[in-house]
Amino acid sequence: MEIELRLVPENKRRPVPELKNLIFGRLFTEHMFVMEYDCNRGWHSARIEPYGAITLDPAAIVLHYAQTIFEGLKAYFGVDGKIRLFRPWENMRRLNRSAERLCMPKIDEDFVLEAIKKLILIDRAWIPREKGAALYIRPFMFGTEPSLGVKPSHSYLLIVILSPVSAYYQEGFNPVKIYVTDEFVRAAPGGTGEVKAGGNYAASLKAAEVAKSKGYTQVLWLDAVERRYVEEVGTMNIFFYFEDELVTPALSGSILPGITRDSVIKLARHWGLPVSERRVSIEEVIEGAASGRLKECFGTGTAAVISPVGVLCYQGQEYLINRGETGPLARRLFDELTAIQYGEKEDPFGWTVVLG
Amino acid sequence: MEIELRLVPENKRRPVPELKNLIFGRLFTEHMFVMEYDCNRGWHSARIEPYGAITLDPAAIVLHYAQTIFEGLKAYFGVDGKIRLFRPWENMRRLNRSAERLCMPKIDEDFVLEAIKKLILIDRAWIPREKGAALYIRPFMFGTEPSLGVKPSHSYLLIVILSPVSAYYQEGFNPVKIYVTDEFVRAAPGGTGEVKAGGNYAASLKAAEVAKSKGYTQVLWLDAVERRYVEEVGTMNIFFYFEDELVTPALSGSILPGITRDSVIKLARHWGLPVSERRVSIEEVIEGAASGRLKECFGTGTAAVISPVGVLCYQGQEYLINRGETGPLARRLFDELTAIQYGEKEDPFGWTVVLG
């Protein structure tokens, strides 16, 4: 399939605004990639066109039954002037796993990745150049069929939009305070927690609101069955550094297999640190925080890379981790991963893709 | 707030097609109700306008994080020529409970119900006149803010569309075969199962697909924690008639509080039948089917009213209920509820609202 180019004429392009102090996900570039699907024709009408409103029938399935999935990755402007993506094929694979879970059509991973690269190069002037800032890439796919029957849509749109984002840590690499919810559940085994279904995120809003109202930045989610085992923090995976063992919850079926999570596991193992993917109970975490056996705790995700946790609140009691400070392992992982992403250090894993 | 009328001129209206053999939720009437919300102005711009496409920014929250909720009810053309709604204020209340759970703004229930009545009267020519057929009413609300941050939208649309639907039972009031899934879970306590969040429905598609591929019409859902207690069937509530006790799963936090469910409970109690809302294990159901203690089983919902279950498949084994036939209680409930809805019988509960 060819990608049709319907670009904004050079002399009509918007001037790129100053790419500083950006609120995440509010500013978008000049173009987007769009591809359509229907049961008869399959994927078709791939094109790069001006960013702009889409029209939907009010009965479109996505508006009623939330048949929608997405991905998130970034393009980094390197210290060598090269643009890099970080393990983008993992996002393409996960998009297809999400599609499978929500009964949506598969995409050609290579084709969509090539389309994303093309789109980025067209809007390359929108990539911020400071370390820490990046161009956030949002592929998403949703059902468009105007039908109120509860069944998979016969037609879909896949769209990729781009948003310049500032460095996540504008005021230093500071730990956050997190709130363990025993009221809300993010996902159950047999549900959609291990894919990037839109519904997971709508379901998480209320717990985040409660945590914020109590003065915490993120929610720590426990498992749906025993309400005892740690699953994720906010929209990130979570790691605990117990003495000489780095631990993250095993992918039980309700945890998102994060790409930063996997990168942290591989990097720590590469450094010779023992890493376990296993169950971690909230009691183990709290006892570890009290005894000092828990040396560090941090979230991992595309937005923050590493997000150190300094305080944890469980059943009305606050627990300090590493005296509320960022630990050396969190810092080392953050420095190493960002150094690879921005081309400052060699990439021994073959994780980065240089564009153009 | 006033409702602005932007109606299709009489001489430009589409002729109403023959309202027969309609596929559920594919045909829509001439107009829709629309109302907008933003954080500064609250709800505003209420209007009835021609049914037609809506435009959304590609970054609209609903397309990414599924912040969307809906309701479903029907307008019935009565044997006396009057148009009736069935307990519509319950739908308005539930819409507000759904909104609360997904951090969305509350609606003025009376105002929206009046708007729905006005819309129906404008498009009254689209209400099918046969018994069993009806005008399906779909209110829905979703976040429209163009922002990729995971947080509640600052702006919303509430829309009501109308769809003429044929009788659910065109080939007789026949029992369905259902498949007990032990692979998939609909909702967990602490999740969104007890409200009409779009994400619940996207998450259910895969299990329905598996059931259909095995030759069954619906999925029977078990609880997320023990995978043992019955929750719902497809998108309906479920009832079991054990000897002289009618049983339905108690509202545990992951079950939708259906309006037909509540009506069946009240009607059966009115008839002097003992009704229990309690836990029902799949073992109790299967043993009951085998021993004959389980006399009937049926689903309840707005679309079907009552949907008898004749066969149940659990762990590869099929169980017949009432020899695979529709039982007298299911039939009596169906007849009584539809008689009230179509104005054939007195409404002792004050459930119906006559329009106009």
XYZ file of C-alpha atoms in Angstrom:
712
model
C 0.000 0.000 0.000
C 1.191 3.499 -0.839
C 0.977 6.372 1.624
C -0.659 9.334 -0.058
C 0.836 12.688 0.936
C -1.642 15.534 1.342
C 0.718 17.969 3.003
C 0.135 21.534 4.073
C 1.933 23.684 1.440
C 5.298 24.932 2.747
C 4.165 28.570 2.593
C 1.017 27.834 4.608
C 2.659 25.971 7.479
C 2.161 27.216 11.018
C 5.327 28.616 12.582
C 6.634 26.153 15.162
C 6.009 27.710 18.589
C 8.713 27.865 21.229
C 8.877 24.287 22.477
C 9.275 25.065 26.190
C 7.184 24.483 29.325
C 4.711 22.399 27.377
C 1.789 20.764 29.143
C 1.831 17.093 28.162
C -0.308 16.203 25.142
C -1.848 19.585 24.346
C 0.217 20.787 21.379
C 0.145 18.828 18.127
C 2.208 19.031 14.971
C 1.072 20.013 11.496
C 0.260 16.543 10.136
C -1.185 13.193 11.100
C -1.163 9.712 9.623
C -4.579 8.167 8.908
C -5.527 4.717 7.614
C -9.000 3.221 7.214
C -10.285 -0.310 7.557
C -13.440 -2.059 6.535
C -14.298 -5.738 6.418
C -14.411 -5.865 2.618
C -11.361 -3.826 1.690
C -9.125 -4.375 4.702
C -6.751 -1.510 5.485
C -6.815 1.182 2.825
C -6.564 4.930 2.120
C -3.308 5.371 4.053
C -2.318 9.014 3.979
C -0.455 11.770 5.751
C -2.709 14.804 5.916
C -3.060 18.051 7.859
C -3.816 17.555 11.556
C -7.491 18.308 11.960
C -10.943 17.326 13.119
C -12.359 13.935 12.248
C -16.056 13.299 11.674
C -17.899 10.399 13.220
C -21.462 9.182 13.085
C -22.988 9.696 16.549
C -23.671 5.939 16.612
C -19.964 5.106 16.023
C -19.080 2.140 18.255
C -16.122 3.866 19.928
C -18.445 6.474 21.459
C -20.698 3.805 23.018
C -18.653 0.672 23.663
C -15.136 2.087 23.838
C -13.612 -0.172 21.229
C -10.356 1.757 21.211
C -6.673 0.991 21.813
C -3.534 3.088 21.695
C 0.231 3.187 21.977
C 2.731 5.769 23.178
C 6.365 6.205 22.231
C 8.781 9.050 21.640
C 11.206 10.422 19.083
C 14.362 11.884 20.656
C 16.595 14.566 19.150
C 20.053 13.231 19.930
C 23.208 15.045 20.978
C 24.601 14.030 17.577
C 21.686 15.700 15.747
C 20.130 12.358 14.868
C 16.516 11.473 15.575
C 16.003 8.193 17.428
C 13.064 5.961 18.302
C 13.317 3.585 21.260
C 12.253 -0.040 20.619
C 9.340 1.076 18.407
C 8.648 -2.432 17.071
C 7.646 -3.386 20.642
C 4.875 -0.761 20.432
C 3.736 -2.150 17.087
C 3.606 -5.680 18.492
C 1.707 -4.559 21.558
C -0.742 -2.611 19.395
C -1.526 -5.872 17.627
C -1.930 -7.728 20.927
C -4.330 -4.999 22.076
C -6.201 -5.289 18.770
C -6.548 -9.045 19.212
C -7.957 -8.669 22.741
C -10.561 -6.142 21.593
C -11.500 -8.062 18.412
C -9.989 -5.429 16.130
C -8.071 -5.976 12.879
C -4.331 -6.496 12.926
C -2.020 -3.938 11.371
C 1.068 -4.566 9.259
C 3.650 -3.616 11.882
C 6.403 -2.744 9.416
C 4.095 -0.620 7.311
C 2.782 1.423 10.251
C 6.283 1.879 11.660
C 7.460 3.163 8.281
C 4.462 5.519 8.170
C 5.359 6.849 11.635
C 8.946 7.464 10.552
C 7.742 9.305 7.459
C 5.352 11.442 9.520
C 8.093 12.363 12.015
C 10.471 13.393 9.256
C 7.797 15.609 7.691
C 7.201 17.345 11.040
C 10.780 17.116 12.290
C 10.903 20.858 13.001
C 8.531 20.130 15.916
C 10.975 17.873 17.799
C 12.284 19.751 20.850
C 16.053 19.774 21.031
C 16.855 19.835 24.749
C 17.753 16.691 26.617
C 14.665 15.283 28.302
C 12.219 16.842 25.854
C 10.905 14.728 22.971
C 8.240 14.274 20.343
C 5.513 12.066 21.788
C 4.000 9.700 19.215
C 0.431 8.501 19.720
C -0.881 5.749 17.436
C -4.508 4.814 18.185
C -7.211 2.707 16.569
C -10.961 2.714 17.134
C -14.231 1.285 15.801
C -16.265 3.661 13.645
C -19.245 1.561 12.520
C -22.551 3.305 13.278
C -24.275 0.429 15.059
C -25.614 0.035 18.601
C -25.384 -3.766 18.643
C -22.690 -4.910 21.088
C -20.280 -6.547 18.628
C -16.934 -5.696 17.052
C -17.039 -2.829 14.572
C -16.823 -3.594 10.862
C -14.859 -0.403 10.209
C -11.918 1.296 11.926
C -9.625 4.279 11.802
C -5.967 4.090 12.731
C -4.473 7.519 13.371
C -1.032 8.660 14.486
C -0.637 12.126 15.993
C 2.530 13.796 17.276
C 2.923 16.053 20.291
C 6.107 17.859 21.368
C 6.643 17.357 25.113
C 8.957 19.051 27.576
C 11.246 17.194 29.967
C 9.208 15.294 32.543
C 11.468 16.453 35.384
C 11.547 20.215 35.084
C 12.180 20.714 38.777
C 14.685 17.951 39.362
C 14.465 14.196 39.577
C 12.331 14.239 42.720
C 10.432 11.353 44.303
C 6.637 11.270 44.371
C 4.202 10.337 47.122
C 1.886 7.478 46.279
C -1.392 6.264 47.750
C -2.267 2.574 47.979
C -5.927 2.192 47.043
C -7.875 -0.581 48.711
C -11.131 0.765 47.266
C -10.513 0.661 43.515
C -9.156 -2.021 41.210
C -7.443 -1.370 37.882
C -7.837 -4.750 36.230
C -8.563 -8.409 36.952
C -7.043 -11.521 35.386
C -9.289 -12.346 32.418
C -9.892 -8.619 31.835
C -8.055 -6.114 29.639
C -5.314 -4.922 32.034
C -2.463 -6.401 30.015
C -3.298 -4.441 26.861
C -3.622 -0.727 26.155
C -7.422 -0.585 25.946
C -8.903 2.881 26.422
C -11.358 1.572 29.007
C -8.547 0.767 31.453
C -7.715 4.443 31.632
C -11.277 5.740 32.083
C -11.651 3.206 34.895
C -8.538 4.565 36.631
C -9.595 8.230 36.812
C -11.596 8.015 40.026
C -8.825 6.409 42.083
C -6.380 9.064 40.841
C -8.845 11.770 41.863
C -9.160 10.303 45.366
C -5.363 10.019 45.700
C -4.896 13.626 44.561
C -7.533 14.887 46.983
C -5.461 13.302 49.783
C -2.245 14.936 48.578
C -0.663 12.061 46.649
C 0.610 12.060 43.062
C -0.198 8.522 42.014
C -2.225 5.462 42.959
C -0.604 2.158 43.823
C -2.866 -0.612 42.503
C -3.264 -3.963 44.237
C -4.487 -7.151 42.581
C -8.229 -7.684 42.069
C -8.402 -11.124 43.674
C -6.606 -10.896 47.009
C -6.177 -7.107 47.186
C -2.739 -7.817 48.458
C -0.221 -8.051 45.629
C 1.185 -4.924 44.022
C 0.355 -4.461 40.332
C 1.181 -0.990 38.974
C 1.578 2.628 40.042
C -0.664 5.132 38.239
C -0.150 4.314 34.575
C 3.370 2.939 35.160
C 4.956 -0.375 36.077
C 6.651 -0.541 39.475
C 9.985 -1.811 40.818
C 11.236 -2.481 44.342
C 14.906 -2.668 45.169
C 15.190 -5.014 48.174
C 18.763 -5.250 49.415
C 20.490 -6.912 46.459
C 17.402 -7.968 44.530
C 15.453 -5.785 42.103
C 11.836 -6.972 42.016
C 8.905 -6.143 39.771
C 5.473 -7.807 39.754
C 5.341 -10.733 37.338
C 3.098 -10.322 34.275
C 0.102 -12.056 35.794
C -2.439 -11.211 33.096
C -3.618 -7.929 34.575
C -0.362 -5.964 34.349
C 0.707 -4.012 31.277
C 3.963 -5.370 29.817
C 5.715 -2.012 29.705
C 8.594 -1.471 27.314
C 10.491 0.642 29.856
C 9.795 -2.154 32.392
C 11.419 -4.666 30.082
C 14.336 -2.310 29.370
C 14.981 -1.823 33.100
C 14.987 -5.592 33.651
C 17.450 -6.153 30.807
C 19.688 -3.245 31.813
C 19.853 -4.261 35.493
C 20.643 -7.853 34.539
C 23.308 -6.577 32.125
C 24.866 -4.810 35.126
C 24.862 -8.074 37.069
C 22.025 -7.145 39.405
C 19.651 -10.026 40.240
C 16.154 -9.195 38.952
C 13.022 -11.121 39.932
C 9.626 -10.986 38.304
C 7.424 -12.327 41.050
C 4.541 -11.507 43.350
C 5.195 -8.670 45.801
C 2.731 -8.253 48.624
C 1.986 -4.846 50.084
C 3.060 -6.246 53.496
C 6.493 -7.100 52.100
C 6.795 -3.550 50.758
C 5.748 -1.942 54.026
C 7.907 -4.166 56.198
C 10.785 -3.465 53.848
C 10.227 0.284 54.082
C 10.114 0.078 57.905
C 13.166 -2.182 58.261
C 15.246 -0.561 55.538
C 15.353 -3.809 53.515
C 13.514 -1.865 50.795
C 16.218 0.453 49.527
C 14.393 2.024 46.602
C 11.060 2.047 44.803
C 10.294 3.552 41.391
C 7.767 3.540 38.562
C 8.727 3.034 34.921
C 6.999 4.331 31.792
C 7.523 6.122 28.515
C 6.636 9.571 29.879
C 8.854 9.673 33.000
C 11.284 6.828 32.137
C 11.944 6.351 35.895
C 9.774 7.914 38.609
C 11.224 7.495 42.125
C 8.762 6.885 44.955
C 9.640 8.575 48.258
C 6.494 8.085 50.323
C 3.826 5.435 50.320
C 0.516 5.718 52.162
C -1.297 2.503 53.107
C -4.370 2.352 55.324
C -3.836 5.829 56.677
C -0.157 5.313 57.544
C 2.763 6.909 55.683
C 5.971 5.011 54.994
C 9.209 6.658 53.885
C 11.397 4.939 51.318
C 15.111 5.796 51.232
C 14.383 8.752 53.591
C 12.109 10.166 50.854
C 15.037 10.680 48.503
C 15.908 9.483 45.019
C 18.167 6.448 45.283
C 21.306 5.681 43.285
C 19.784 2.791 41.314
C 16.820 4.899 40.097
C 19.261 7.616 39.066
C 21.643 5.229 37.344
C 18.805 3.602 35.371
C 17.391 6.983 34.384
C 20.777 8.291 33.291
C 21.652 5.177 31.323
C 18.288 4.850 29.535
C 18.151 8.526 28.591
C 21.796 8.422 27.487
C 20.880 5.600 25.087
C 17.732 7.406 23.908
C 19.597 10.663 23.197
C 22.577 8.956 21.566
C 25.040 9.979 24.280
C 26.094 6.420 24.968
C 26.463 3.318 22.892
C 23.323 1.198 22.606
C 24.563 -2.315 23.425
C 21.069 -3.826 23.074
C 20.129 -2.564 19.600
C 17.167 -0.720 21.075
C 17.337 2.494 19.113
C 16.330 3.157 15.528
C 17.917 6.154 13.822
C 15.571 7.925 11.420
C 16.238 9.178 7.947
C -31.945 26.309 30.088
C -33.960 26.438 26.865
C -33.784 23.741 24.223
C -33.149 25.320 20.852
C -35.027 23.641 17.987
C -33.116 23.382 14.721
C -35.492 21.000 12.988
C -35.402 19.623 9.472
C -38.095 21.562 7.552
C -41.287 19.471 7.163
C -40.949 19.396 3.371
C -37.353 18.150 3.582
C -37.909 15.281 5.976
C -36.907 11.766 4.959
C -39.868 9.455 4.389
C -40.092 7.002 7.288
C -39.043 3.587 5.923
C -41.083 0.464 6.572
C -40.276 -0.329 10.184
C -39.993 -4.108 9.825
C -37.203 -6.674 10.191
C -34.866 -4.037 11.522
C -31.360 -4.988 12.631
C -30.914 -3.577 16.128
C -29.362 -0.114 16.287
C -28.713 0.539 12.597
C -31.565 2.866 11.623
C -31.819 6.292 13.250
C -34.512 8.939 13.243
C -34.392 12.425 11.766
C -33.224 14.332 14.856
C -30.984 14.095 17.887
C -30.633 15.971 21.151
C -27.230 17.521 21.867
C -25.935 19.396 24.901
C -22.405 20.646 25.578
C -20.406 21.004 28.769
C -17.268 22.820 29.708
C -15.753 23.567 33.086
C -16.427 27.292 32.878
C -19.958 27.364 31.487
C -21.344 24.065 32.760
C -24.001 22.483 30.534
C -25.050 24.749 27.686
C -26.158 24.914 24.044
C -28.958 22.338 24.477
C -30.623 21.765 21.135
C -32.558 19.329 18.992
C -30.951 19.235 15.567
C -30.836 17.018 12.488
C -29.205 13.625 13.111
C -25.761 13.863 11.616
C -22.017 13.539 11.918
C -20.176 15.086 14.827
C -16.646 16.426 14.600
C -13.975 15.644 17.154
C -10.366 16.621 17.551
C -8.244 13.478 16.999
C -6.859 14.027 20.521
C -10.375 13.978 22.085
C -10.141 12.021 25.337
C -12.942 9.597 24.441
C -10.892 8.235 21.527
C -7.886 7.483 23.756
C -9.068 6.848 27.302
C -12.701 5.803 26.711
C -14.264 8.330 29.033
C -17.767 7.475 27.844
C -21.007 6.266 29.439
C -24.451 5.503 28.078
C -28.018 4.480 28.827
C -30.640 2.491 26.954
C -34.414 2.654 27.223
C -37.408 2.396 24.931
C -40.562 4.257 23.898
C -43.506 1.912 23.291
C -46.496 2.610 21.028
C -49.384 1.367 23.152
C -52.514 -0.529 22.140
C -54.397 2.654 23.162
C -52.325 4.778 20.756
C -50.373 6.361 23.606
C -46.580 6.494 23.729
C -45.053 5.191 26.962
C -41.641 5.207 28.589
C -40.768 2.587 31.211
C -39.164 3.863 34.438
C -37.083 6.448 32.549
C -36.027 8.314 35.712
C -34.106 5.166 36.696
C -32.035 5.575 33.530
C -31.395 9.214 34.364
C -30.269 8.316 37.889
C -28.000 5.565 36.633
C -26.504 7.913 34.029
C -25.520 10.184 36.899
C -24.050 7.294 38.875
C -22.036 6.306 35.800
C -20.901 9.924 35.412
C -19.743 10.032 39.035
C -17.698 6.827 38.641
C -15.951 8.130 35.517
C -15.357 11.650 36.937
C -17.814 13.238 34.508
C -20.261 16.101 35.204
C -23.731 15.377 36.530
C -26.774 16.129 34.401
C -30.071 17.666 35.506
C -32.152 14.479 35.356
C -35.502 16.225 34.897
C -34.154 18.453 32.157
C -32.661 15.606 30.130
C -35.796 13.495 30.543
C -37.911 16.393 29.265
C -35.527 16.796 26.332
C -35.881 13.085 25.524
C -39.674 13.360 25.592
C -39.562 16.384 23.291
C -37.229 14.568 20.882
C -39.475 11.494 20.768
C -42.563 13.579 20.050
C -40.776 15.352 17.195
C -39.809 11.997 15.650
C -42.938 10.103 16.742
C -43.613 8.913 13.182
C -40.565 6.632 13.620
C -42.062 4.613 16.492
C -43.003 1.168 15.192
C -46.595 0.239 16.000
C -46.535 -3.526 16.417
C -46.402 -5.124 19.818
C -42.820 -5.985 20.671
C -41.299 -3.339 18.430
C -40.260 0.000 19.968
C -38.182 3.121 19.607
C -34.839 2.525 21.304
C -33.480 5.621 23.062
C -29.733 5.995 23.504
C -28.429 8.811 25.723
C -24.621 8.905 25.908
C -21.976 11.265 27.221
C -18.269 11.442 26.466
C -15.157 13.566 27.034
C -14.130 15.759 24.097
C -11.122 17.705 25.395
C -8.136 17.397 23.048
C -5.545 16.346 25.625
C -3.422 13.225 26.008
C -2.882 13.610 29.750
C -4.706 10.831 31.644
C -7.203 12.967 33.562
C -10.931 13.732 33.345
C -11.919 15.816 30.328
C -12.784 19.479 30.819
C -15.435 19.325 28.087
C -18.210 16.866 27.209
C -21.021 16.160 24.777
C -24.281 14.580 25.842
C -26.230 13.228 22.875
C -29.504 11.330 22.609
C -30.218 9.362 19.436
C -33.308 7.279 18.605
C -33.452 3.985 16.739
C -36.617 2.088 15.746
C -36.215 -1.599 16.663
C -38.218 -4.678 15.715
C -39.531 -7.192 18.213
C -36.646 -9.065 19.834
C -38.429 -12.393 19.406
C -39.287 -12.582 15.730
C -39.183 -16.357 15.677
C -40.919 -17.091 18.959
C -39.936 -16.795 22.584
C -37.210 -19.415 22.334
C -34.499 -20.237 24.855
C -30.834 -19.542 24.114
C -27.727 -21.613 24.734
C -25.137 -20.000 26.950
C -21.467 -20.632 27.534
C -19.847 -20.235 30.960
C -16.484 -18.555 30.463
C -13.720 -19.441 32.884
C -11.181 -17.595 30.754
C -12.565 -14.051 30.684
C -13.842 -11.738 33.398
C -16.350 -8.925 32.866
C -15.660 -6.815 35.953
C -14.090 -6.925 39.399
C -15.283 -5.306 42.633
C -13.627 -1.879 42.726
C -13.887 -1.670 38.928
C -16.615 -0.199 36.705
C -18.949 -3.197 36.336
C -21.832 -1.607 38.218
C -22.090 1.375 35.869
C -22.651 1.670 32.128
C -19.093 2.595 31.163
C -18.256 2.006 27.501
C -15.083 0.122 28.442
C -17.093 -2.712 30.037
C -18.556 -3.502 26.633
C -15.303 -3.391 24.652
C -13.838 -5.749 27.256
C -16.711 -8.218 26.745
C -16.368 -8.644 22.970
C -13.710 -11.345 23.009
C -15.609 -13.690 25.330
C -18.734 -13.292 23.180
C -16.672 -14.131 20.086
C -15.326 -17.295 21.738
C -18.838 -18.329 22.855
C -20.225 -17.770 19.353
C -17.415 -19.759 17.754
C -18.468 -22.683 19.955
C -22.140 -22.353 18.961
C -23.513 -20.419 21.953
C -25.518 -17.189 21.932
C -24.282 -15.561 25.140
C -21.540 -15.721 27.751
C -22.272 -16.463 31.391
C -19.860 -14.400 33.483
C -18.437 -15.581 36.793
C -17.017 -13.335 39.503
C -13.442 -12.045 39.182
C -12.257 -13.155 42.615
C -13.302 -16.771 43.053
C -14.402 -17.506 39.459
C -17.273 -19.344 40.997
C -20.254 -17.045 41.545
C -22.559 -16.130 38.686
C -22.656 -12.439 37.759
C -24.408 -11.702 34.456
C -25.273 -13.270 31.109
C -24.025 -11.400 28.015
C -25.140 -7.825 28.647
C -28.111 -8.918 30.797
C -28.781 -9.720 34.438
C -29.621 -13.329 35.228
C -32.268 -15.131 37.283
C -32.555 -18.724 38.502
C -35.867 -20.227 39.549
C -35.013 -22.907 42.129
C -38.132 -24.795 43.223
C -40.108 -22.037 44.964
C -37.369 -19.434 45.183
C -36.452 -16.949 42.452
C -32.776 -16.020 42.813
C -30.621 -13.376 41.203
C -27.033 -12.463 42.086
C -26.852 -9.712 44.708
C -25.451 -6.360 43.572
C -21.920 -7.030 44.737
C -20.254 -4.014 43.159
C -19.428 -5.624 39.825
C -22.978 -6.289 38.583
C -25.050 -3.758 36.670
C -28.215 -2.812 38.591
C -30.568 -3.455 35.683
C -33.946 -1.755 35.580
C -35.610 -4.872 34.152
C -33.860 -6.853 36.908
C -35.418 -4.605 39.525
C -38.828 -4.791 37.811
C -38.735 -8.598 37.767
C -37.880 -8.678 41.482
C -40.749 -6.324 42.334
C -43.237 -8.089 40.068
C -42.401 -11.570 41.375
C -42.663 -10.363 44.985
C -45.975 -8.690 44.108
C -47.155 -12.132 42.973
C -46.107 -13.612 46.312
C -43.061 -15.446 44.979
C -40.041 -15.438 47.328
C -37.139 -13.613 45.664
C -33.559 -13.699 46.939
C -30.701 -11.469 45.952
C -27.717 -13.552 46.984
C -24.624 -15.313 45.760
C -25.263 -18.177 43.343
C -22.366 -20.507 42.625
C -22.002 -22.188 39.264
C -22.019 -25.538 41.147
C -25.457 -24.761 42.584
C -26.714 -23.947 39.088
C -25.302 -27.108 37.560
C -26.453 -29.384 40.363
C -29.869 -27.745 40.111
C -29.999 -28.337 36.364
C -29.005 -31.980 36.845
C -31.425 -32.668 39.720
C -34.340 -30.634 38.389
C -34.244 -28.307 41.407
C -33.455 -25.513 38.908
C -36.779 -25.103 37.135
C -35.972 -22.072 34.985
C -33.181 -19.687 34.087
C -33.476 -16.414 32.179
C -31.687 -13.172 31.428
C -33.293 -9.743 31.837
C -32.583 -6.536 29.958
C -34.140 -3.654 28.067
C -33.665 -5.228 24.623
C -35.131 -8.715 25.250
C -37.085 -8.016 28.470
C -36.799 -11.733 29.362
C -34.437 -14.127 27.604
C -34.975 -17.789 28.606
C -31.889 -19.986 28.890
C -32.333 -23.577 27.725
C -28.773 -24.892 27.663
C -25.710 -24.057 29.662
C -22.198 -25.236 28.836
C -19.640 -25.395 31.637
C -16.180 -26.925 31.324
C -17.091 -28.756 28.146
C -20.302 -30.285 29.522
C -23.806 -29.228 28.437
C -26.662 -28.963 30.924
C -30.327 -28.725 29.925
C -32.625 -26.441 31.880
C -36.364 -27.193 31.822
C -35.727 -29.687 28.992
C -34.433 -26.764 26.896
C -37.863 -25.134 26.836
C -39.213 -21.766 27.924
C -40.735 -22.092 31.382
C -44.022 -20.677 32.651
C -42.440 -18.096 34.988
C -40.292 -16.597 32.196
C -43.374 -16.422 29.993
C -45.566 -14.898 32.691
C -42.954 -12.225 33.500
C -42.461 -11.413 29.823
C -46.210 -11.174 29.194
C -46.860 -9.038 32.250
C -43.980 -6.614 31.706
C -44.752 -6.113 28.021
C -48.479 -5.734 28.823
C -47.570 -2.866 31.168
C -45.155 -1.338 28.651
C -47.728 -1.405 25.822
C -50.612 -0.189 27.985
C -52.571 -3.441 27.740
C -52.734 -3.876 31.489
C -52.942 -1.543 34.393
C -49.578 -0.394 35.788
C -49.886 -1.004 39.545
C -46.344 0.212 40.209
C -46.461 3.615 38.535
C -43.644 2.524 36.215
C -44.863 4.002 32.951
C -44.820 7.610 31.801
C -47.287 8.592 29.083
C -45.891 11.171 26.662
C -47.516 14.287 25.315
